[in-house]
Amino acid sequence: MTTASLPAAAAATTPERRRRGARGPVNSSPPVTRRAQTRLGLILVAPVMILTVVFFVFPLANALYYSVVDFDGIDPNPSFVGLANFQEMFLDPEVWHALGNNLIWIVIGTAAPLVIGLLVSVLLWTTRAGTSPYRVIFFLPYVLPGVAIGIVWGWIYDPVSGWLNQALTVVGLGDLARGWLGDPNLALYAVLATAVWASTGFVIVILLSALRNVDIELVDAARIDGANPAQRLWYVILPQIMPVFLMVLTLTLVGGFSVFDIIFIMTGGGPAGATNTIGTYAYSQAFELSRIGYGTTLALLITVLSVPVAVFLNRLQRRLSLDGSGA
């Protein structure tokens, strides 16, 4: 090809290049390679899908089946009752009482650890040295088994030999001593205080890790502009850690829907059902009264209430993360 023909060749190839550019880059991978990549992707996804089917889809389908039959745990051919279990659930006054206790647990059991954890984590964050022992001390209750926590705090609340009543007596407040877990008006809040003590350390450690990514220059600028500590926390620090804050909020909030272990250990839902939640009430119906179908229906209620909240908060967290705000 001569030098004179080069511009013509370039002009001839320009439309072709433009067409290729409009279509995007051409996939030059051979079909064998693409099939190998597809097989590799399926192999990598298969374990997760198997676990999802075994531990979520199958139990959910099984629960839906038991919710429409009258199963006592023994009869291999339980009778079909349709929506009778759901009808009974909505008409059962104990369900509404348990839901009220769940609501109290969700509000206090979510707000208290978040507020206390945020304040303590900010305090430790502003203290640049010597905070490691405090992190261990605050986080230790969270790693303890729930059974151990329930038993120990049951001893603390003991009306005769419990440390709490003895301490009140020593400081001259003996009139306040009482059977904390035996009083229907106080038992739920006594157990709730134990749960807050156990979960606050988790909030502190997670938020303290998120605070490491806060832009300290923005905090200093707000201080120079005259912002007080509360304003710096609300308008400068909290927006930067909001995705992590929402993650902790999701975990504590969903835990309020499904709370069971610490109530079961400390009170068993008593006295006289005063500390019953949906979880403990479902357990008593299914395993103490052998009403597996009705207990499963109550368990499905927990799922129906908690999953939409968790999905909403998770999407909000992802949106904030994609927008680039927060840690």
mmCIF file of C-alpha atoms in Angstrom:
data_model
loop_
_atom_site.group_PDB
_atom_site.id
_atom_site.type_symbol
_atom_site.label_atom_id
_atom_site.label_comp_id
_atom_site.label_asym_id
_atom_site.label_seq_id
_atom_site.Cartn_x
_atom_site.Cartn_y
_atom_site.Cartn_z
ATOM 1 C CA MET A 1 0.000 0.000 0.000
ATOM 2 C CA THR A 2 1.426 3.389 -1.030
ATOM 3 C CA THR A 3 1.665 6.431 1.137
ATOM 4 C CA ALA A 4 -1.081 8.134 -0.836
ATOM 5 C CA SER A 5 -3.529 5.322 -0.136
ATOM 6 C CA LEU A 6 -3.106 5.498 3.683
ATOM 7 C CA PRO A 7 -5.627 8.357 4.213
ATOM 8 C CA ALA A 8 -8.156 6.519 2.087
ATOM 9 C CA ALA A 9 -7.675 3.332 4.099
ATOM 10 C CA ALA A 10 -7.991 5.261 7.330
ATOM 11 C CA ALA A 11 -11.167 6.936 6.071
ATOM 12 C CA ALA A 12 -12.577 3.571 5.051
ATOM 13 C CA THR A 13 -11.946 2.055 8.441
ATOM 14 C CA THR A 14 -13.303 5.043 10.407
ATOM 15 C CA PRO A 15 -17.019 4.099 10.039
ATOM 16 C CA GLU A 16 -16.202 0.558 11.121
ATOM 17 C CA ARG A 17 -14.382 1.840 14.186
ATOM 18 C CA ARG A 18 -17.289 4.129 14.990
ATOM 19 C CA ARG A 19 -19.726 1.226 14.745
ATOM 20 C CA ARG A 20 -17.570 -0.850 17.082
ATOM 21 C CA GLY A 21 -17.307 2.016 19.516
ATOM 22 C CA ALA A 22 -21.094 2.411 19.529
ATOM 23 C CA ARG A 23 -21.548 -1.266 20.248
ATOM 24 C CA GLY A 24 -18.924 -1.204 23.030
ATOM 25 C CA PRO A 25 -15.856 -3.389 23.340
ATOM 26 C CA VAL A 26 -16.009 -6.653 21.484
ATOM 27 C CA ASN A 27 -15.835 -9.715 23.731
ATOM 28 C CA SER A 28 -12.808 -11.500 22.384
ATOM 29 C CA SER A 29 -12.971 -14.363 24.887
ATOM 30 C CA PRO A 30 -13.454 -17.694 23.147
ATOM 31 C CA PRO A 31 -16.697 -19.572 23.894
ATOM 32 C CA VAL A 32 -14.767 -22.251 25.796
ATOM 33 C CA THR A 33 -13.406 -19.654 28.220
ATOM 34 C CA ARG A 34 -16.847 -18.118 28.771
ATOM 35 C CA ARG A 35 -18.350 -21.519 29.497
ATOM 36 C CA ALA A 36 -15.533 -22.244 31.940
ATOM 37 C CA GLN A 37 -16.184 -18.941 33.702
ATOM 38 C CA THR A 38 -19.885 -19.764 33.925
ATOM 39 C CA ARG A 39 -19.168 -23.172 35.405
ATOM 40 C CA LEU A 40 -16.761 -21.624 37.919
ATOM 41 C CA GLY A 41 -19.385 -19.083 38.940
ATOM 42 C CA LEU A 42 -21.968 -21.830 39.457
ATOM 43 C CA ILE A 43 -19.502 -23.860 41.504
ATOM 44 C CA LEU A 44 -18.733 -20.884 43.734
ATOM 45 C CA VAL A 45 -22.413 -19.989 44.211
ATOM 46 C CA ALA A 46 -23.607 -23.580 44.757
ATOM 47 C CA PRO A 47 -22.525 -23.900 48.441
ATOM 48 C CA VAL A 48 -24.323 -20.672 49.357
ATOM 49 C CA MET A 49 -27.450 -21.740 47.501
ATOM 50 C CA ILE A 50 -27.405 -25.154 49.169
ATOM 51 C CA LEU A 51 -27.044 -23.579 52.611
ATOM 52 C CA THR A 52 -29.857 -21.127 51.824
ATOM 53 C CA VAL A 53 -32.182 -23.937 50.768
ATOM 54 C CA VAL A 54 -31.298 -26.193 53.714
ATOM 55 C CA PHE A 55 -31.326 -23.573 56.467
ATOM 56 C CA PHE A 56 -33.885 -21.052 55.176
ATOM 57 C CA VAL A 57 -36.160 -22.235 52.359
ATOM 58 C CA PHE A 58 -36.820 -25.714 53.740
ATOM 59 C CA PRO A 59 -37.436 -24.573 57.357
ATOM 60 C CA LEU A 60 -39.721 -21.805 56.100
ATOM 61 C CA ALA A 61 -41.728 -24.235 53.971
ATOM 62 C CA ASN A 62 -41.876 -26.649 56.907
ATOM 63 C CA ALA A 63 -43.113 -23.882 59.195
ATOM 64 C CA LEU A 64 -45.799 -22.893 56.710
ATOM 65 C CA TYR A 65 -46.971 -26.508 56.613
ATOM 66 C CA TYR A 66 -47.164 -26.845 60.406
ATOM 67 C CA SER A 67 -49.032 -23.539 60.674
ATOM 68 C CA VAL A 68 -52.021 -24.982 58.797
ATOM 69 C CA VAL A 69 -52.241 -28.312 60.641
ATOM 70 C CA ASP A 70 -53.021 -29.349 64.209
ATOM 71 C CA PHE A 71 -49.769 -31.115 65.065
ATOM 72 C CA ASP A 72 -49.035 -32.301 68.593
ATOM 73 C CA GLY A 73 -45.530 -33.605 67.922
ATOM 74 C CA ILE A 74 -46.628 -37.266 67.837
ATOM 75 C CA ASP A 75 -49.389 -37.796 65.280
ATOM 76 C CA PRO A 76 -47.755 -38.655 61.920
ATOM 77 C CA ASN A 77 -50.875 -37.508 60.056
ATOM 78 C CA PRO A 78 -52.003 -34.240 61.648
ATOM 79 C CA SER A 79 -55.372 -32.891 60.634
ATOM 80 C CA PHE A 80 -55.580 -29.917 58.327
ATOM 81 C CA VAL A 81 -57.077 -26.844 60.036
ATOM 82 C CA GLY A 82 -56.478 -24.177 57.410
ATOM 83 C CA LEU A 83 -56.212 -20.701 58.888
ATOM 84 C CA ALA A 84 -57.568 -21.679 62.310
ATOM 85 C CA ASN A 85 -54.169 -21.189 63.971
ATOM 86 C CA PHE A 86 -53.879 -17.699 62.521
ATOM 87 C CA GLN A 87 -57.404 -16.855 63.610
ATOM 88 C CA GLU A 88 -56.678 -18.045 67.127
ATOM 89 C CA MET A 89 -53.454 -16.036 67.167
ATOM 90 C CA PHE A 90 -55.218 -12.768 66.380
ATOM 91 C CA LEU A 91 -57.920 -13.462 68.988
ATOM 92 C CA ASP A 92 -55.521 -14.626 71.711
ATOM 93 C CA PRO A 93 -55.132 -11.849 74.346
ATOM 94 C CA GLU A 94 -51.805 -13.296 75.493
ATOM 95 C CA VAL A 95 -50.399 -12.703 72.010
ATOM 96 C CA TRP A 96 -51.185 -9.003 72.244
ATOM 97 C CA HIS A 97 -49.703 -8.866 75.729
ATOM 98 C CA ALA A 98 -46.553 -10.548 74.455
ATOM 99 C CA LEU A 99 -46.428 -8.158 71.490
ATOM 100 C CA GLY A 100 -46.624 -5.252 73.915
ATOM 101 C CA ASN A 101 -43.645 -6.653 75.805
ATOM 102 C CA ASN A 102 -41.808 -7.052 72.500
ATOM 103 C CA LEU A 103 -42.548 -3.421 71.688
ATOM 104 C CA ILE A 104 -41.169 -2.285 75.067
ATOM 105 C CA TRP A 105 -38.099 -4.449 74.477
ATOM 106 C CA ILE A 106 -37.614 -3.059 70.964
ATOM 107 C CA VAL A 107 -37.853 0.573 72.083
ATOM 108 C CA ILE A 108 -35.778 0.420 75.269
ATOM 109 C CA GLY A 109 -33.565 -2.480 74.246
ATOM 110 C CA THR A 110 -32.635 -0.659 71.034
ATOM 111 C CA ALA A 111 -32.433 2.954 72.199
ATOM 112 C CA ALA A 112 -30.513 2.372 75.434
ATOM 113 C CA PRO A 113 -27.551 0.414 73.979
ATOM 114 C CA LEU A 114 -27.309 2.781 70.992
ATOM 115 C CA VAL A 115 -27.343 5.969 73.070
ATOM 116 C CA ILE A 116 -25.031 4.644 75.774
ATOM 117 C CA GLY A 117 -22.758 2.967 73.242
ATOM 118 C CA LEU A 118 -22.515 6.088 71.073
ATOM 119 C CA LEU A 119 -21.669 8.357 74.000
ATOM 120 C CA VAL A 120 -19.109 5.982 75.488
ATOM 121 C CA SER A 121 -17.497 5.267 72.116
ATOM 122 C CA VAL A 122 -17.146 8.999 71.375
ATOM 123 C CA LEU A 123 -15.659 9.509 74.829
ATOM 124 C CA LEU A 124 -13.115 6.745 74.243
ATOM 125 C CA TRP A 125 -12.431 8.066 70.734
ATOM 126 C CA THR A 126 -11.552 11.495 72.048
ATOM 127 C CA THR A 127 -9.232 9.866 74.594
ATOM 128 C CA ARG A 128 -6.247 9.050 72.437
ATOM 129 C CA ALA A 129 -4.303 6.799 74.825
ATOM 130 C CA GLY A 130 -5.044 4.018 77.306
ATOM 131 C CA THR A 131 -8.431 2.952 75.896
ATOM 132 C CA SER A 132 -7.619 -0.712 75.174
ATOM 133 C CA PRO A 133 -8.455 -1.968 78.711
ATOM 134 C CA TYR A 134 -11.792 -0.167 78.563
ATOM 135 C CA ARG A 135 -12.631 -1.780 75.232
ATOM 136 C CA VAL A 136 -12.001 -5.213 76.715
ATOM 137 C CA ILE A 137 -14.061 -4.431 79.813
ATOM 138 C CA PHE A 138 -17.010 -3.093 77.826
ATOM 139 C CA PHE A 139 -16.934 -5.879 75.221
ATOM 140 C CA LEU A 140 -16.547 -8.757 77.695
ATOM 141 C CA PRO A 141 -20.282 -9.048 78.583
ATOM 142 C CA TYR A 142 -21.154 -9.459 74.892
ATOM 143 C CA VAL A 143 -18.932 -12.513 74.426
ATOM 144 C CA LEU A 144 -20.256 -14.258 77.532
ATOM 145 C CA PRO A 145 -22.876 -16.976 76.945
ATOM 146 C CA GLY A 146 -26.424 -15.767 77.382
ATOM 147 C CA VAL A 147 -27.142 -18.640 79.763
ATOM 148 C CA ALA A 148 -24.287 -17.582 82.040
ATOM 149 C CA ILE A 149 -25.431 -13.961 82.003
ATOM 150 C CA GLY A 150 -28.997 -14.949 82.866
ATOM 151 C CA ILE A 151 -27.934 -17.188 85.745
ATOM 152 C CA VAL A 152 -25.514 -14.650 87.252
ATOM 153 C CA TRP A 153 -27.973 -11.794 87.049
ATOM 154 C CA GLY A 154 -30.637 -14.056 88.542
ATOM 155 C CA TRP A 155 -28.345 -14.365 91.566
ATOM 156 C CA ILE A 156 -27.853 -10.593 91.633
ATOM 157 C CA TYR A 157 -31.632 -10.034 91.651
ATOM 158 C CA ASP A 158 -32.248 -12.673 94.342
ATOM 159 C CA PRO A 159 -34.524 -11.060 96.975
ATOM 160 C CA VAL A 160 -32.711 -12.651 99.952
ATOM 161 C CA SER A 161 -29.032 -12.997 99.092
ATOM 162 C CA GLY A 162 -28.812 -10.938 95.909
ATOM 163 C CA TRP A 163 -26.090 -8.318 95.620
ATOM 164 C CA LEU A 164 -28.535 -5.629 94.472
ATOM 165 C CA ASN A 165 -30.762 -5.729 97.548
ATOM 166 C CA GLN A 166 -27.747 -6.016 99.844
ATOM 167 C CA ALA A 167 -26.148 -2.968 98.200
ATOM 168 C CA LEU A 168 -29.372 -0.972 98.578
ATOM 169 C CA THR A 169 -29.516 -1.899 102.249
ATOM 170 C CA VAL A 170 -25.891 -0.900 102.849
ATOM 171 C CA VAL A 171 -26.406 2.590 101.355
ATOM 172 C CA GLY A 172 -29.595 3.160 103.335
ATOM 173 C CA LEU A 173 -32.076 2.418 100.561
ATOM 174 C CA GLY A 174 -33.363 -0.828 102.001
ATOM 175 C CA ASP A 175 -36.955 0.252 101.368
ATOM 176 C CA LEU A 176 -36.270 -0.180 97.648
ATOM 177 C CA ALA A 177 -35.189 -3.802 98.073
ATOM 178 C CA ARG A 178 -37.654 -6.256 96.580
ATOM 179 C CA GLY A 179 -37.991 -9.419 94.562
ATOM 180 C CA TRP A 180 -37.090 -7.898 91.228
ATOM 181 C CA LEU A 181 -37.906 -10.930 89.107
ATOM 182 C CA GLY A 182 -40.995 -11.795 91.133
ATOM 183 C CA ASP A 183 -42.744 -8.447 90.753
ATOM 184 C CA PRO A 184 -44.983 -8.466 87.632
ATOM 185 C CA ASN A 185 -44.540 -4.704 87.263
ATOM 186 C CA LEU A 186 -40.725 -4.785 87.404
ATOM 187 C CA ALA A 187 -39.661 -8.191 86.114
ATOM 188 C CA LEU A 188 -39.593 -7.230 82.417
ATOM 189 C CA TYR A 189 -37.525 -4.111 83.084
ATOM 190 C CA ALA A 190 -35.135 -6.037 85.324
ATOM 191 C CA VAL A 191 -34.476 -8.549 82.560
ATOM 192 C CA LEU A 192 -34.259 -5.718 80.036
ATOM 193 C CA ALA A 193 -31.597 -3.978 82.135
ATOM 194 C CA THR A 194 -29.560 -7.176 82.006
ATOM 195 C CA ALA A 195 -29.906 -7.344 78.225
ATOM 196 C CA VAL A 196 -28.834 -3.707 77.846
ATOM 197 C CA TRP A 197 -25.772 -4.375 80.009
ATOM 198 C CA ALA A 198 -24.875 -7.375 77.860
ATOM 199 C CA SER A 199 -25.335 -5.738 74.443
ATOM 200 C CA THR A 200 -23.927 -2.250 74.995
ATOM 201 C CA GLY A 201 -20.327 -3.457 74.720
ATOM 202 C CA PHE A 202 -20.935 -4.676 71.168
ATOM 203 C CA VAL A 203 -22.275 -1.260 70.163
ATOM 204 C CA ILE A 204 -19.288 0.484 71.744
ATOM 205 C CA VAL A 205 -16.695 -1.624 69.950
ATOM 206 C CA ILE A 206 -18.378 -1.372 66.516
ATOM 207 C CA LEU A 207 -18.968 2.377 66.728
ATOM 208 C CA LEU A 208 -15.476 2.952 68.070
ATOM 209 C CA SER A 209 -14.093 1.203 64.995
ATOM 210 C CA ALA A 210 -16.269 3.377 62.742
ATOM 211 C CA LEU A 211 -15.122 6.548 64.487
ATOM 212 C CA ARG A 212 -11.575 5.874 63.290
ATOM 213 C CA ASN A 213 -12.730 6.877 59.794
ATOM 214 C CA VAL A 214 -14.233 10.199 60.876
ATOM 215 C CA ASP A 215 -12.563 13.253 59.320
ATOM 216 C CA ILE A 216 -11.110 14.987 62.358
ATOM 217 C CA GLU A 217 -10.566 18.162 60.359
ATOM 218 C CA LEU A 218 -14.326 18.595 59.994
ATOM 219 C CA VAL A 219 -14.739 18.172 63.746
ATOM 220 C CA ASP A 220 -12.029 20.756 64.427
ATOM 221 C CA ALA A 221 -13.603 23.152 61.941
ATOM 222 C CA ALA A 222 -16.970 22.804 63.670
ATOM 223 C CA ARG A 223 -15.301 23.471 67.015
ATOM 224 C CA ILE A 224 -13.675 26.621 65.655
ATOM 225 C CA ASP A 225 -17.035 27.767 64.280
ATOM 226 C CA GLY A 226 -18.458 27.550 67.799
ATOM 227 C CA ALA A 227 -20.357 24.254 67.671
ATOM 228 C CA ASN A 228 -20.824 22.697 71.099
ATOM 229 C CA PRO A 229 -20.109 18.969 71.718
ATOM 230 C CA ALA A 230 -23.731 17.943 71.125
ATOM 231 C CA GLN A 231 -23.852 19.823 67.828
ATOM 232 C CA ARG A 232 -20.551 18.339 66.684
ATOM 233 C CA LEU A 233 -21.828 14.864 67.509
ATOM 234 C CA TRP A 234 -25.181 15.298 65.770
ATOM 235 C CA TYR A 235 -24.194 17.293 62.691
ATOM 236 C CA VAL A 236 -20.586 16.245 62.051
ATOM 237 C CA ILE A 237 -19.716 12.897 63.630
ATOM 238 C CA LEU A 238 -22.957 10.928 63.389
ATOM 239 C CA PRO A 239 -23.539 11.528 59.641
ATOM 240 C CA GLN A 240 -20.063 10.154 58.904
ATOM 241 C CA ILE A 241 -20.716 6.890 60.747
ATOM 242 C CA MET A 242 -24.386 6.562 59.774
ATOM 243 C CA PRO A 243 -24.059 3.329 57.694
ATOM 244 C CA VAL A 244 -22.363 1.544 60.599
ATOM 245 C CA PHE A 245 -24.863 3.059 63.018
ATOM 246 C CA LEU A 246 -27.721 1.689 60.914
ATOM 247 C CA MET A 247 -26.081 -1.744 60.845
ATOM 248 C CA VAL A 248 -25.943 -1.805 64.653
ATOM 249 C CA LEU A 249 -29.509 -0.479 64.784
ATOM 250 C CA THR A 250 -30.669 -3.322 62.536
ATOM 251 C CA LEU A 251 -29.030 -5.995 64.680
ATOM 252 C CA THR A 252 -30.407 -4.669 67.962
ATOM 253 C CA LEU A 253 -33.852 -3.988 66.515
ATOM 254 C CA VAL A 254 -34.268 -7.458 65.015
ATOM 255 C CA GLY A 255 -32.994 -8.903 68.291
ATOM 256 C CA GLY A 256 -35.901 -7.178 70.019
ATOM 257 C CA PHE A 257 -38.381 -9.059 67.831
ATOM 258 C CA SER A 258 -36.802 -12.468 68.448
ATOM 259 C CA VAL A 259 -35.649 -12.132 72.065
ATOM 260 C CA PHE A 260 -35.943 -15.431 73.884
ATOM 261 C CA ASP A 261 -32.898 -16.840 75.666
ATOM 262 C CA ILE A 262 -32.303 -14.344 78.458
ATOM 263 C CA ILE A 263 -36.022 -14.156 79.337
ATOM 264 C CA PHE A 264 -36.328 -17.928 79.306
ATOM 265 C CA ILE A 265 -33.319 -18.312 81.608
ATOM 266 C CA MET A 266 -34.221 -15.580 84.092
ATOM 267 C CA THR A 267 -38.022 -15.773 84.355
ATOM 268 C CA GLY A 268 -39.334 -18.352 81.881
ATOM 269 C CA GLY A 269 -41.915 -15.759 80.841
ATOM 270 C CA GLY A 270 -43.219 -15.281 84.387
ATOM 271 C CA PRO A 271 -44.341 -14.257 86.859
ATOM 272 C CA ALA A 272 -47.833 -15.003 85.564
ATOM 273 C CA GLY A 273 -46.753 -14.281 81.997
ATOM 274 C CA ALA A 274 -45.571 -10.764 82.846
ATOM 275 C CA THR A 275 -42.338 -11.141 80.838
ATOM 276 C CA ASN A 276 -43.734 -13.221 77.998
ATOM 277 C CA THR A 277 -42.669 -12.196 74.520
ATOM 278 C CA ILE A 278 -43.727 -13.802 71.257
ATOM 279 C CA GLY A 279 -40.634 -16.019 71.391
ATOM 280 C CA THR A 280 -41.216 -17.355 74.898
ATOM 281 C CA TYR A 281 -44.957 -17.699 74.324
ATOM 282 C CA ALA A 282 -44.367 -19.642 71.111
ATOM 283 C CA TYR A 283 -41.960 -21.938 72.993
ATOM 284 C CA SER A 284 -44.447 -22.609 75.780
ATOM 285 C CA GLN A 285 -47.225 -23.391 73.301
ATOM 286 C CA ALA A 286 -45.091 -25.649 71.120
ATOM 287 C CA PHE A 287 -42.989 -27.566 73.643
ATOM 288 C CA GLU A 288 -44.806 -27.302 76.955
ATOM 289 C CA LEU A 289 -48.369 -27.674 75.689
ATOM 290 C CA SER A 290 -47.432 -29.774 72.604
ATOM 291 C CA ARG A 291 -49.201 -27.376 70.246
ATOM 292 C CA ILE A 292 -46.580 -27.425 67.521
ATOM 293 C CA GLY A 293 -48.879 -25.951 64.891
ATOM 294 C CA TYR A 294 -49.901 -22.948 66.986
ATOM 295 C CA GLY A 295 -46.356 -22.387 68.238
ATOM 296 C CA THR A 296 -45.074 -22.399 64.659
ATOM 297 C CA THR A 297 -47.713 -19.847 63.702
ATOM 298 C CA LEU A 298 -46.463 -17.566 66.471
ATOM 299 C CA ALA A 299 -42.901 -18.028 65.245
ATOM 300 C CA LEU A 300 -43.970 -16.999 61.748
ATOM 301 C CA LEU A 301 -45.373 -13.814 63.262
ATOM 302 C CA ILE A 302 -41.861 -12.920 64.420
ATOM 303 C CA THR A 303 -40.578 -13.413 60.872
ATOM 304 C CA VAL A 304 -43.347 -11.341 59.315
ATOM 305 C CA LEU A 305 -42.681 -8.457 61.701
ATOM 306 C CA SER A 306 -38.880 -8.457 61.690
ATOM 307 C CA VAL A 307 -37.945 -9.171 58.053
ATOM 308 C CA PRO A 308 -39.486 -6.007 56.501
ATOM 309 C CA VAL A 309 -37.768 -3.830 59.117
ATOM 310 C CA ALA A 310 -34.422 -5.530 58.523
ATOM 311 C CA VAL A 311 -34.765 -5.222 54.729
ATOM 312 C CA PHE A 312 -35.672 -1.531 54.947
ATOM 313 C CA LEU A 313 -32.749 -0.672 57.234
ATOM 314 C CA ASN A 314 -30.357 -2.756 55.139
ATOM 315 C CA ARG A 315 -31.361 -0.941 51.953
ATOM 316 C CA LEU A 316 -31.037 2.411 53.680
ATOM 317 C CA GLN A 317 -27.572 1.448 54.869
ATOM 318 C CA ARG A 318 -26.515 0.360 51.372
ATOM 319 C CA ARG A 319 -27.868 3.576 49.873
ATOM 320 C CA LEU A 320 -25.840 5.675 52.298
ATOM 321 C CA SER A 321 -22.750 3.604 51.625
ATOM 322 C CA LEU A 322 -23.126 3.986 47.849
ATOM 323 C CA ASP A 323 -23.661 7.709 48.229
ATOM 324 C CA GLY A 324 -20.279 7.879 49.928
ATOM 325 C CA SER A 325 -21.539 9.175 53.260
ATOM 326 C CA GLY A 326 -20.340 7.574 56.427
ATOM 327 C CA ALA A 327 -17.602 5.214 57.475
#
